PDB file of C-alpha atoms and ligand atoms in Angstrom:
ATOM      1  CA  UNK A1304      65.518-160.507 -90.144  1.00 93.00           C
ATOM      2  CA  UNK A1305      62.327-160.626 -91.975  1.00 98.00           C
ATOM      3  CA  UNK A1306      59.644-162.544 -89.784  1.00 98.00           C
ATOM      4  CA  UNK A1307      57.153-162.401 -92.618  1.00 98.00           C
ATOM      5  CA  UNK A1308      58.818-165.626 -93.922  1.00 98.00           C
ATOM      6  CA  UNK A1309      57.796-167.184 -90.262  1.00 98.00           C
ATOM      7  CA  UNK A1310      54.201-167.263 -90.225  1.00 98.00           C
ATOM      8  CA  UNK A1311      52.075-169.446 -92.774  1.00 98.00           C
ATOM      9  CA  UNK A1312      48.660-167.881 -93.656  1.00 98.00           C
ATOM     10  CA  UNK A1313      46.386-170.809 -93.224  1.00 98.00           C
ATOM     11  CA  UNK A1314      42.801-170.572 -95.071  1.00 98.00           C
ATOM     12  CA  UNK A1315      39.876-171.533 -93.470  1.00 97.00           C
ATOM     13  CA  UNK A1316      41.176-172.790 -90.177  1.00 97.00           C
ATOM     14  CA  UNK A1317      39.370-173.185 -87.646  1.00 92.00           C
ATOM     15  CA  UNK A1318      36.700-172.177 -89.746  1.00 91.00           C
ATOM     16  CA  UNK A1319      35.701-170.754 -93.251  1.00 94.00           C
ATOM     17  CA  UNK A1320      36.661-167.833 -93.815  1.00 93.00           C
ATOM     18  CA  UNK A1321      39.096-167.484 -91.268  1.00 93.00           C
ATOM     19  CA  UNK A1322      42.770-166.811 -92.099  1.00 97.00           C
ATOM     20  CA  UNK A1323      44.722-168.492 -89.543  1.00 98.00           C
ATOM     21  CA  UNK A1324      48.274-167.336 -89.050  1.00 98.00           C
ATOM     22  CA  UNK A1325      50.019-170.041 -87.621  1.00 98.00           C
ATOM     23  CA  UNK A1326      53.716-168.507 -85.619  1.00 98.00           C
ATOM     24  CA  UNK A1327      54.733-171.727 -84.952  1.00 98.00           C
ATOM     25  CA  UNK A1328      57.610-171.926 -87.545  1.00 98.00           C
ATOM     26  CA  UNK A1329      58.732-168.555 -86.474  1.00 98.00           C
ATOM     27  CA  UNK A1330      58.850-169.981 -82.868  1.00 98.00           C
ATOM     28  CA  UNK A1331      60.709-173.023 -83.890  1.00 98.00           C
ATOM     29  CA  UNK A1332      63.539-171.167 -85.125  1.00 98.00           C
ATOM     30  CA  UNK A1333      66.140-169.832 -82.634  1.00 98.00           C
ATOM     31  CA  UNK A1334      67.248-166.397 -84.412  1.00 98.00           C
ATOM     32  CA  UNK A1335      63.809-165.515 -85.084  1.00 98.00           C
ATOM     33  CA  UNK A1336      62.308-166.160 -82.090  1.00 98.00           C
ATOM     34  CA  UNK A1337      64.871-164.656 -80.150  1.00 98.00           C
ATOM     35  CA  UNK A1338      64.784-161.474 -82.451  1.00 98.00           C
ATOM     36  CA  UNK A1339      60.475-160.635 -81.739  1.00 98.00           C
ATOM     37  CA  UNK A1340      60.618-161.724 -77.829  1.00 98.00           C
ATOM     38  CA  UNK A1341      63.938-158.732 -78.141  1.00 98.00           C
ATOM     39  CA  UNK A1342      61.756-156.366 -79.803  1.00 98.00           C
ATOM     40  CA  UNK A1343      59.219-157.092 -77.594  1.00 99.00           C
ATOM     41  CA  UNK A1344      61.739-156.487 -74.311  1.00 99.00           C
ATOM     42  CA  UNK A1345      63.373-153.346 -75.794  1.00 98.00           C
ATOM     43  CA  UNK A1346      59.555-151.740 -76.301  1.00 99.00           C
ATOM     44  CA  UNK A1347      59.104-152.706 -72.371  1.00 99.00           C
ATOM     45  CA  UNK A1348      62.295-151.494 -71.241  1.00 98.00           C
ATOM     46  CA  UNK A1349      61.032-148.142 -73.297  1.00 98.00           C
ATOM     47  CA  UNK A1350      57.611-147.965 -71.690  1.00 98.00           C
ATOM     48  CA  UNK A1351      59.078-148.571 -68.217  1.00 98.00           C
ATOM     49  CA  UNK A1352      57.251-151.680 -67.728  1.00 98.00           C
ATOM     50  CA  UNK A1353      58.087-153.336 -64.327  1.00 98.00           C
ATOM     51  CA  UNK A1354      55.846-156.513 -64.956  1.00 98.00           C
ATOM     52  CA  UNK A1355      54.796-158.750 -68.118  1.00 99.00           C
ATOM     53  CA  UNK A1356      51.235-160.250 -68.565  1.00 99.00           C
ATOM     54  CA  UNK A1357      50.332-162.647 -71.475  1.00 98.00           C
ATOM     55  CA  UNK A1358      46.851-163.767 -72.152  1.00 98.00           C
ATOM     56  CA  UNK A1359      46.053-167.817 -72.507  1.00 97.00           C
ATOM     57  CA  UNK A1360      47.875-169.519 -74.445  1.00 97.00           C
ATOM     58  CA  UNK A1361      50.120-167.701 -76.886  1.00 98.00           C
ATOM     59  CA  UNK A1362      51.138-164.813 -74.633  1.00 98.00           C
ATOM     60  CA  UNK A1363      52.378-166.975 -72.734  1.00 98.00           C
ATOM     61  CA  UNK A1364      54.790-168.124 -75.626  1.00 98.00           C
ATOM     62  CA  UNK A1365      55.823-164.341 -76.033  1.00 98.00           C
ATOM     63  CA  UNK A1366      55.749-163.219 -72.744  1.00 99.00           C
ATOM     64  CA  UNK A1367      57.350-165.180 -70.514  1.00 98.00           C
ATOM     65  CA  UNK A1368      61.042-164.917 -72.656  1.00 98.00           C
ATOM     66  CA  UNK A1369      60.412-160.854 -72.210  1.00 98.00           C
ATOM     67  CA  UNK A1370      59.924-161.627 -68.467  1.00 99.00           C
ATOM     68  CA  UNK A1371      63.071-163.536 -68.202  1.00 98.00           C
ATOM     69  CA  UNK A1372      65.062-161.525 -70.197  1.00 98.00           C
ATOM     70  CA  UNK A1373      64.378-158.473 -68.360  1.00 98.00           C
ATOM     71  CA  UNK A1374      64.527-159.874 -64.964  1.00 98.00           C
ATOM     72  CA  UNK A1375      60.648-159.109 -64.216  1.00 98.00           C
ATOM     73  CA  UNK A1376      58.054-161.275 -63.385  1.00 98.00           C
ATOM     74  CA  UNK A1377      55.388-163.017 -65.819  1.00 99.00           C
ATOM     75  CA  UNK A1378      51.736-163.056 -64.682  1.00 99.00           C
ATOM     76  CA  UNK A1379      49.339-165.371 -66.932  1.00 98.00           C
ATOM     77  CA  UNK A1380      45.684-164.166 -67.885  1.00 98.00           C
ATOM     78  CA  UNK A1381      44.036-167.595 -68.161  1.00 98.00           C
ATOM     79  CA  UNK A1382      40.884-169.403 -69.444  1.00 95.00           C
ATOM     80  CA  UNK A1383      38.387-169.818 -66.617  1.00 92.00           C
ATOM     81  CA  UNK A1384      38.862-172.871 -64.240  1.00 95.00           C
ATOM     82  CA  UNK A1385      42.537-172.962 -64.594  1.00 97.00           C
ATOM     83  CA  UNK A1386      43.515-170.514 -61.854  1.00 98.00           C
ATOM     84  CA  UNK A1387      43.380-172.401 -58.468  1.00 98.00           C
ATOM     85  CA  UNK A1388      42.748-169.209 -56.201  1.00 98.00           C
ATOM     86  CA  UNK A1389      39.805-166.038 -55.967  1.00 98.00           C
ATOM     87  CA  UNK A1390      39.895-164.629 -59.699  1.00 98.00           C
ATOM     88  CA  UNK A1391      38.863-161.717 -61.463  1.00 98.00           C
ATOM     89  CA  UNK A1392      37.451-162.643 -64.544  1.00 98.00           C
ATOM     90  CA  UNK A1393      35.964-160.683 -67.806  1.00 97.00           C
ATOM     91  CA  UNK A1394      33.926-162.298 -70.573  1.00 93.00           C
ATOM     92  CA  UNK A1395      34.597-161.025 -74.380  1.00 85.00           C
ATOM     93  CA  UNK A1396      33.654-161.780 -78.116  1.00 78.00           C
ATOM     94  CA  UNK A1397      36.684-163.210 -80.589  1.00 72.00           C
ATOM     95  CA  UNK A1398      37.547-163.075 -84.389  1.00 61.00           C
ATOM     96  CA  UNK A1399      35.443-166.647 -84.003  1.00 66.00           C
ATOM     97  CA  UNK A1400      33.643-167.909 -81.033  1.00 74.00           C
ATOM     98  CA  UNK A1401      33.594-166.380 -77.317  1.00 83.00           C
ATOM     99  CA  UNK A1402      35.528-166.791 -74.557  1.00 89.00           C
ATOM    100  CA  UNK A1403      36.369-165.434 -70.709  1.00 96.00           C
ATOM    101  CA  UNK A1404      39.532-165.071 -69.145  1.00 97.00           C
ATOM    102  CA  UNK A1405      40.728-164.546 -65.394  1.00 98.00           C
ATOM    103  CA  UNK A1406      43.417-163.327 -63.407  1.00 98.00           C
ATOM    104  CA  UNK A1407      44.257-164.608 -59.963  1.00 98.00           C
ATOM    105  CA  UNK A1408      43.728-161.436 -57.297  1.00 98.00           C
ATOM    106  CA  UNK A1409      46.716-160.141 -56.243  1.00 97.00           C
ATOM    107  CA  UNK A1410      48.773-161.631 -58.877  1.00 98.00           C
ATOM    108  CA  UNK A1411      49.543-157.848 -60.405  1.00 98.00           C
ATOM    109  CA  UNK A1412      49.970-155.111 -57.074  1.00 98.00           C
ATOM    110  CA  UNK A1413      48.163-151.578 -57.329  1.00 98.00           C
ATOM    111  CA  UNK A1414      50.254-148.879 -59.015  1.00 98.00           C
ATOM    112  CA  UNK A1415      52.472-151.769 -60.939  1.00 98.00           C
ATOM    113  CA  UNK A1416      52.918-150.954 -64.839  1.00 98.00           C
ATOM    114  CA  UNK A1417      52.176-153.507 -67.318  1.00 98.00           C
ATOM    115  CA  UNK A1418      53.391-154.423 -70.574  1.00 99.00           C
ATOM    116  CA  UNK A1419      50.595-156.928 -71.962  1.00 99.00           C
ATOM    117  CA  UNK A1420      52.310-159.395 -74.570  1.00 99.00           C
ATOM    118  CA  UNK A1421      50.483-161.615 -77.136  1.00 98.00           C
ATOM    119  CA  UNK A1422      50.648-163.232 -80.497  1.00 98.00           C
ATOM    120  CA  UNK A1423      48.110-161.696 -82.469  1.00 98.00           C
ATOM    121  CA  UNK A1424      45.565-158.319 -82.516  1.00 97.00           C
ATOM    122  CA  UNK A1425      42.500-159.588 -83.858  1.00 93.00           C
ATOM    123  CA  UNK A1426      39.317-158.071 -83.199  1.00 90.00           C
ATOM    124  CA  UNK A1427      41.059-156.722 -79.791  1.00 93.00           C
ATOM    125  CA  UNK A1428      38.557-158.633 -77.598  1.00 91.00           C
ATOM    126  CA  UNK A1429      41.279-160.434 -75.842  1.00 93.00           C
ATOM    127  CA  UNK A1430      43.052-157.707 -75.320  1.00 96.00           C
ATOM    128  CA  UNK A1431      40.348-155.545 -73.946  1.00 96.00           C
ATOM    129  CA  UNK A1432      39.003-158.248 -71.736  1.00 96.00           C
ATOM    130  CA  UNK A1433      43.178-158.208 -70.040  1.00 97.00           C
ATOM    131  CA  UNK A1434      43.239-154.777 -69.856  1.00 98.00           C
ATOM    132  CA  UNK A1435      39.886-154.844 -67.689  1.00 97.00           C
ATOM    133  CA  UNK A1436      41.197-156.963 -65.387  1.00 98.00           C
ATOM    134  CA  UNK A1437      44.486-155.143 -65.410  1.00 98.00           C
ATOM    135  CA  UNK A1438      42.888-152.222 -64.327  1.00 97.00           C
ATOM    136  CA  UNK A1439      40.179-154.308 -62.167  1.00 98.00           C
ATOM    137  CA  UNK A1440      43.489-154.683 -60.103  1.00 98.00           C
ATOM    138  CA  UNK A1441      44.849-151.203 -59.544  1.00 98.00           C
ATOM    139  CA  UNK A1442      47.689-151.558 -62.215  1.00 98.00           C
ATOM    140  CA  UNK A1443      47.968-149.291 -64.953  1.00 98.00           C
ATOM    141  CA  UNK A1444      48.628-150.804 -68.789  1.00 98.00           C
ATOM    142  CA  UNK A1445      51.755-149.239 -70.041  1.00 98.00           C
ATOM    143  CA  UNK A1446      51.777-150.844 -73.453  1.00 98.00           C
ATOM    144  CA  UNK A1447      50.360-153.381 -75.761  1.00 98.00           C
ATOM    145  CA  UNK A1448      53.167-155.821 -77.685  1.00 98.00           C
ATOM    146  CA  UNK A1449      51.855-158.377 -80.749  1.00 98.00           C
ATOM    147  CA  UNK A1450      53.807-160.176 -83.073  1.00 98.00           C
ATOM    148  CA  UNK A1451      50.876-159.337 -85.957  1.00 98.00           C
ATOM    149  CA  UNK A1452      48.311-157.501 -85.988  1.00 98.00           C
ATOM    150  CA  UNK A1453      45.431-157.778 -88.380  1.00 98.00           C
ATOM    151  CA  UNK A1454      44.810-154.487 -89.238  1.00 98.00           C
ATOM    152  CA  UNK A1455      41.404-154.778 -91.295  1.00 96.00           C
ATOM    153  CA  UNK A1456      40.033-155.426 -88.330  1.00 94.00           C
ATOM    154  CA  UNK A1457      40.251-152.222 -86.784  1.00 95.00           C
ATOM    155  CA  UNK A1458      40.980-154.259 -83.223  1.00 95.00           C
ATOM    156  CA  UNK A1459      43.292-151.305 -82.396  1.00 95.00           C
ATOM    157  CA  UNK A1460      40.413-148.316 -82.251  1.00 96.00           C
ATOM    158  CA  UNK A1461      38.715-150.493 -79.625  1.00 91.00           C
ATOM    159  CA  UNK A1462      41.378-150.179 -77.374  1.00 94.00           C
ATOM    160  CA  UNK A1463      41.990-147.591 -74.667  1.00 91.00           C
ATOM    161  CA  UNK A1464      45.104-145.189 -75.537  1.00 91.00           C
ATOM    162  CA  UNK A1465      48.146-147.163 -74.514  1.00 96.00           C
ATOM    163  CA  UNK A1466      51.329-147.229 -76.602  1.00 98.00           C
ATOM    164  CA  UNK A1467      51.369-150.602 -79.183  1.00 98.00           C
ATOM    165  CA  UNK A1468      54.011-152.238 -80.941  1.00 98.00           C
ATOM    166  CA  UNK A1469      52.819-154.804 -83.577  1.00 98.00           C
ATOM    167  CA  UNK A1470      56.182-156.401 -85.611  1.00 98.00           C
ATOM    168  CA  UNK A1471      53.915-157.742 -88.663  1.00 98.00           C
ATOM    169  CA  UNK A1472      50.889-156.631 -90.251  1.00 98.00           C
ATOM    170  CA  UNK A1473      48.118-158.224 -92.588  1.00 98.00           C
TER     171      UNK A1473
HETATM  172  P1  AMP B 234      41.009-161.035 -80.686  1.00 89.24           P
HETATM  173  O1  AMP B 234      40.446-161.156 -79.308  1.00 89.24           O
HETATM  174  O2  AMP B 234      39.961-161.073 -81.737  1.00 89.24           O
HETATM  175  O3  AMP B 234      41.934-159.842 -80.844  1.00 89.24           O
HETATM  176  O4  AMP B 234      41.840-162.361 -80.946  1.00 89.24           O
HETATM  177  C1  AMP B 234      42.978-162.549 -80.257  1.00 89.24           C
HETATM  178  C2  AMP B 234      43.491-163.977 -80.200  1.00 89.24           C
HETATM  179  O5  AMP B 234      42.818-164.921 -81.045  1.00 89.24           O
HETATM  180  C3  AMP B 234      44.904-163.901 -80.679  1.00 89.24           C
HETATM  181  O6  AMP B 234      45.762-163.767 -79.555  1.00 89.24           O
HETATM  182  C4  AMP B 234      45.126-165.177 -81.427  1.00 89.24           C
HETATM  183  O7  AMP B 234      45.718-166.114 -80.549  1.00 89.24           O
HETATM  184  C5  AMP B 234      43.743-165.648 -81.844  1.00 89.24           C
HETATM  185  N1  AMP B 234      43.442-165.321 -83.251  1.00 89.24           N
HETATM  186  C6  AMP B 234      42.419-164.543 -83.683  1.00 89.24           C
HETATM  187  N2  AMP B 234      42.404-164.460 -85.023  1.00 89.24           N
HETATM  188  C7  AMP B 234      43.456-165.198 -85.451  1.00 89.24           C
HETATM  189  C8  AMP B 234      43.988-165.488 -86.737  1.00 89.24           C
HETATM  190  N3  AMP B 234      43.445-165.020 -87.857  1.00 89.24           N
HETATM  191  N4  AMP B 234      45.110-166.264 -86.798  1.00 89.24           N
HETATM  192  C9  AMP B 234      45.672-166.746 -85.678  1.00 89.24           C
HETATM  193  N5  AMP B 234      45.226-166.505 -84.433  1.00 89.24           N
HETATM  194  C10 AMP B 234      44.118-165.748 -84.321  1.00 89.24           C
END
């Protein structure tokens, strides 16, 4: 299955000069999305994950069918004001714009390994910013899962050492 032929490069959204990769064809298709949320499950099952985290929104797209398909729980990293309880919450710079994100305490136990799940490795802010509060929590981050990663952006060498799988890169 080539899953190249799902994502349409989109120039100049949301801004100029951006190249927007937009998944949602490869989402809409059954075989396709079934085959990168498989990938993504067979990388956890090989990094001994024993819970899923996706960062707001599209991680939770990925994530959750990993989660499911593994039998392990899904715990969302969201935008600030959306989690009802305490939070833990880290503040980061994106491909365009800023942003925060949160995690409710006690959401992830001490000593549980994570496999973090999202669409895209940009910059690698977002993905920093989760493993903080991964970490803020006691858990240890087993491995990093994208459906693309954008590698002239060099997201990748901001990262702390963790294993990554990326299915498609630009
Ligand atoms: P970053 O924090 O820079 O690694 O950006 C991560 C998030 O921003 C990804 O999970 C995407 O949802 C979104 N994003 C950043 N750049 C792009 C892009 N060129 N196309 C689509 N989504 C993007």
């Amino acid at each position: 299955m080539n899953l190249y032929d799902y994502v349409k490069n989109v120039p100049d959204f949301p801004e100029k000069g951006i190249q927007f990769k937009d998944i949602t064809p490869l989402i809409g298709d059954g075989e396709a999305f079934r085959y990168a949320t498989h990938r993504f499950a067979e990388f956890a099952q090989s990094v001994k994950a024993d819970v899923i985290v996706g960062p707001d929104a599209r991680g939770f797209i990925f994530g959750a069918p990993v989660a499911t398909h593994l039998g392990l729980g899904f715990v969302p990293v969201r935008k600030p004001g959306k989690l009802p309880r305490q939070t833990l919450t880290e503040t980061y710079s994106l491909e365009y714009g800023t942003n925060a994100l949160s995690l409710h305490e006690g959401d992830i136990q001490p000593g549980q390994n994570v496999l973090i799940v999202d669409d895209l490795l940009a910059t690698g802010g977002t993905i920093k910013a989760t493993m903080n509060l991964i970490e803020r929590s006691g858990a240890n981050v087993v491995g990093l899962a994208f459906l693309i990663e954008l590698k002239f952006l060099e997201g990748r060498a901001k990262l702390p050492k963790a294993p990554i799988l990326t299915l498609l890169e630009y």
